[in-house]
Amino acid sequence: MQNRKRNVQIKFWVTEEERELIKLRMAQLPTQNIGAYMRKMAINGLIIYTDMTDIKETNRELHSIGININQIARRVNETNSIYKEDIAELKNYMDEIWKQQRKILLSLPEVPKVVHI
């Protein structure tokens, strides 16, 4: 073992389903050596992590906006009229929705193109 280029062994356990998924992924590549495949994936594999904090915050804010819009709709249905203030408030809500959407889109990381071999 001393003359081996790779002299450190890493072991881990998988379920039968995970093993089948690994086999399916390996079948897409020109390799049948699971060690080579796992090493390549561990070193060069693509990992995509998405921080959902901004999206969760935006969902809370959108929920509040939805409640406010429903209150305006209820008032309009009860009185059969809409006030300029209601329209202005709805426009403000829409502006806030667009701001939140832009904030999310600008915060997303650049995802590299994935080339399947």
mmCIF file of C-alpha atoms in Angstrom:
data_model
loop_
_atom_site.group_PDB
_atom_site.id
_atom_site.type_symbol
_atom_site.label_atom_id
_atom_site.label_comp_id
_atom_site.label_asym_id
_atom_site.label_seq_id
_atom_site.Cartn_x
_atom_site.Cartn_y
_atom_site.Cartn_z
ATOM 1 C CA MET A 1 0.000 0.000 0.000
ATOM 2 C CA GLN A 2 2.953 2.350 0.532
ATOM 3 C CA ASN A 3 3.680 2.517 -3.203
ATOM 4 C CA ARG A 4 0.106 3.474 -4.057
ATOM 5 C CA LYS A 5 -0.505 6.893 -5.492
ATOM 6 C CA ARG A 6 -3.834 7.024 -3.649
ATOM 7 C CA ASN A 7 -3.089 5.678 -0.190
ATOM 8 C CA VAL A 8 -6.052 7.134 1.759
ATOM 9 C CA GLN A 9 -9.323 5.255 1.715
ATOM 10 C CA ILE A 10 -12.751 6.867 2.200
ATOM 11 C CA LYS A 11 -15.798 4.718 2.890
ATOM 12 C CA PHE A 12 -19.470 5.606 3.114
ATOM 13 C CA TRP A 13 -22.797 3.845 3.083
ATOM 14 C CA VAL A 14 -25.647 4.208 0.593
ATOM 15 C CA THR A 15 -29.122 2.734 0.299
ATOM 16 C CA GLU A 16 -29.997 0.285 -2.444
ATOM 17 C CA GLU A 17 -31.929 3.064 -4.216
ATOM 18 C CA GLU A 18 -28.946 5.422 -4.015
ATOM 19 C CA ARG A 19 -26.698 2.680 -5.396
ATOM 20 C CA GLU A 20 -29.056 2.235 -8.354
ATOM 21 C CA LEU A 21 -29.061 5.989 -8.995
ATOM 22 C CA ILE A 22 -25.257 5.989 -8.943
ATOM 23 C CA LYS A 23 -25.242 3.122 -11.450
ATOM 24 C CA LEU A 24 -27.665 5.005 -13.705
ATOM 25 C CA ARG A 25 -25.507 8.128 -13.607
ATOM 26 C CA MET A 26 -22.374 6.091 -14.264
ATOM 27 C CA ALA A 27 -24.040 4.447 -17.285
ATOM 28 C CA GLN A 28 -24.159 7.891 -18.911
ATOM 29 C CA LEU A 29 -20.363 8.105 -18.835
ATOM 30 C CA PRO A 30 -17.617 6.016 -20.403
ATOM 31 C CA THR A 31 -16.540 4.462 -17.093
ATOM 32 C CA GLN A 32 -17.374 1.356 -15.163
ATOM 33 C CA ASN A 33 -14.939 2.045 -12.351
ATOM 34 C CA ILE A 34 -17.035 3.246 -9.421
ATOM 35 C CA GLY A 35 -13.959 4.509 -7.561
ATOM 36 C CA ALA A 36 -12.952 6.720 -10.485
ATOM 37 C CA TYR A 37 -16.526 7.949 -10.898
ATOM 38 C CA MET A 38 -16.992 8.757 -7.189
ATOM 39 C CA ARG A 39 -13.591 10.474 -7.000
ATOM 40 C CA LYS A 40 -14.372 12.590 -10.083
ATOM 41 C CA MET A 41 -17.806 13.560 -8.728
ATOM 42 C CA ALA A 42 -16.442 14.368 -5.260
ATOM 43 C CA ILE A 43 -13.696 16.583 -6.673
ATOM 44 C CA ASN A 44 -15.314 18.116 -9.758
ATOM 45 C CA GLY A 45 -19.032 17.466 -9.265
ATOM 46 C CA LEU A 46 -21.420 20.369 -9.449
ATOM 47 C CA ILE A 47 -23.111 21.323 -6.189
ATOM 48 C CA ILE A 48 -25.885 23.889 -6.316
ATOM 49 C CA TYR A 49 -26.823 25.525 -3.022
ATOM 50 C CA THR A 50 -29.577 28.102 -2.921
ATOM 51 C CA ASP A 51 -29.956 30.342 0.105
ATOM 52 C CA MET A 52 -33.730 30.697 0.488
ATOM 53 C CA THR A 53 -33.603 33.424 3.181
ATOM 54 C CA ASP A 54 -34.546 36.260 0.797
ATOM 55 C CA ILE A 55 -37.277 34.186 -0.816
ATOM 56 C CA LYS A 56 -38.810 33.280 2.562
ATOM 57 C CA GLU A 57 -38.731 36.935 3.617
ATOM 58 C CA THR A 58 -40.337 37.955 0.340
ATOM 59 C CA ASN A 59 -43.047 35.305 0.747
ATOM 60 C CA ARG A 60 -43.907 36.743 4.177
ATOM 61 C CA GLU A 61 -44.109 40.232 2.732
ATOM 62 C CA LEU A 62 -46.202 39.047 -0.226
ATOM 63 C CA HIS A 63 -48.543 37.290 2.202
ATOM 64 C CA SER A 64 -49.037 40.567 4.085
ATOM 65 C CA ILE A 65 -49.628 42.409 0.825
ATOM 66 C CA GLY A 66 -52.194 39.774 -0.187
ATOM 67 C CA ILE A 67 -54.051 40.258 3.095
ATOM 68 C CA ASN A 68 -54.113 44.029 2.549
ATOM 69 C CA ILE A 69 -55.380 43.617 -1.021
ATOM 70 C CA ASN A 70 -58.121 41.280 0.229
ATOM 71 C CA GLN A 71 -59.176 43.916 2.774
ATOM 72 C CA ILE A 72 -59.408 46.506 0.002
ATOM 73 C CA ALA A 73 -61.424 44.083 -2.169
ATOM 74 C CA ARG A 74 -63.794 43.384 0.733
ATOM 75 C CA ARG A 75 -64.300 47.104 1.297
ATOM 76 C CA VAL A 76 -64.952 47.654 -2.442
ATOM 77 C CA ASN A 77 -67.491 44.788 -2.488
ATOM 78 C CA GLU A 78 -69.277 46.183 0.577
ATOM 79 C CA THR A 79 -69.452 49.782 -0.656
ATOM 80 C CA ASN A 80 -69.634 49.124 -4.427
ATOM 81 C CA SER A 81 -67.066 51.868 -4.941
ATOM 82 C CA ILE A 82 -63.310 52.213 -4.932
ATOM 83 C CA TYR A 83 -61.418 55.188 -3.601
ATOM 84 C CA LYS A 84 -58.370 56.901 -5.084
ATOM 85 C CA GLU A 85 -56.496 55.991 -1.920
ATOM 86 C CA ASP A 86 -57.278 52.306 -2.523
ATOM 87 C CA ILE A 87 -55.923 52.499 -6.075
ATOM 88 C CA ALA A 88 -52.798 54.309 -4.865
ATOM 89 C CA GLU A 89 -52.321 51.679 -2.163
ATOM 90 C CA LEU A 90 -52.676 48.856 -4.709
ATOM 91 C CA LYS A 91 -50.085 50.546 -6.948
ATOM 92 C CA ASN A 92 -47.712 50.778 -3.969
ATOM 93 C CA TYR A 93 -48.234 47.092 -3.249
ATOM 94 C CA MET A 94 -47.456 46.214 -6.869
ATOM 95 C CA ASP A 95 -44.317 48.361 -6.766
ATOM 96 C CA GLU A 96 -43.223 46.525 -3.616
ATOM 97 C CA ILE A 97 -43.827 43.153 -5.289
ATOM 98 C CA TRP A 98 -41.655 44.175 -8.259
ATOM 99 C CA LYS A 99 -38.915 45.454 -5.929
ATOM 100 C CA GLN A 100 -38.899 42.152 -4.048
ATOM 101 C CA GLN A 101 -38.769 40.176 -7.280
ATOM 102 C CA ARG A 102 -35.824 42.244 -8.575
ATOM 103 C CA LYS A 103 -34.054 41.790 -5.228
ATOM 104 C CA ILE A 104 -34.400 38.013 -5.488
ATOM 105 C CA LEU A 105 -33.319 37.858 -9.126
ATOM 106 C CA LEU A 106 -30.261 40.026 -8.481
ATOM 107 C CA SER A 107 -29.251 37.922 -5.483
ATOM 108 C CA LEU A 108 -29.225 34.653 -7.440
ATOM 109 C CA PRO A 109 -25.719 33.409 -8.175
ATOM 110 C CA GLU A 110 -24.533 32.890 -11.715
ATOM 111 C CA VAL A 111 -25.043 29.201 -12.424
ATOM 112 C CA PRO A 112 -22.514 27.763 -14.858
ATOM 113 C CA LYS A 113 -23.719 25.814 -17.836
ATOM 114 C CA VAL A 114 -23.581 22.100 -17.204
ATOM 115 C CA VAL A 115 -22.285 19.955 -20.011
ATOM 116 C CA HIS A 116 -23.401 16.344 -19.901
ATOM 117 C CA ILE A 117 -20.915 13.890 -21.298
#
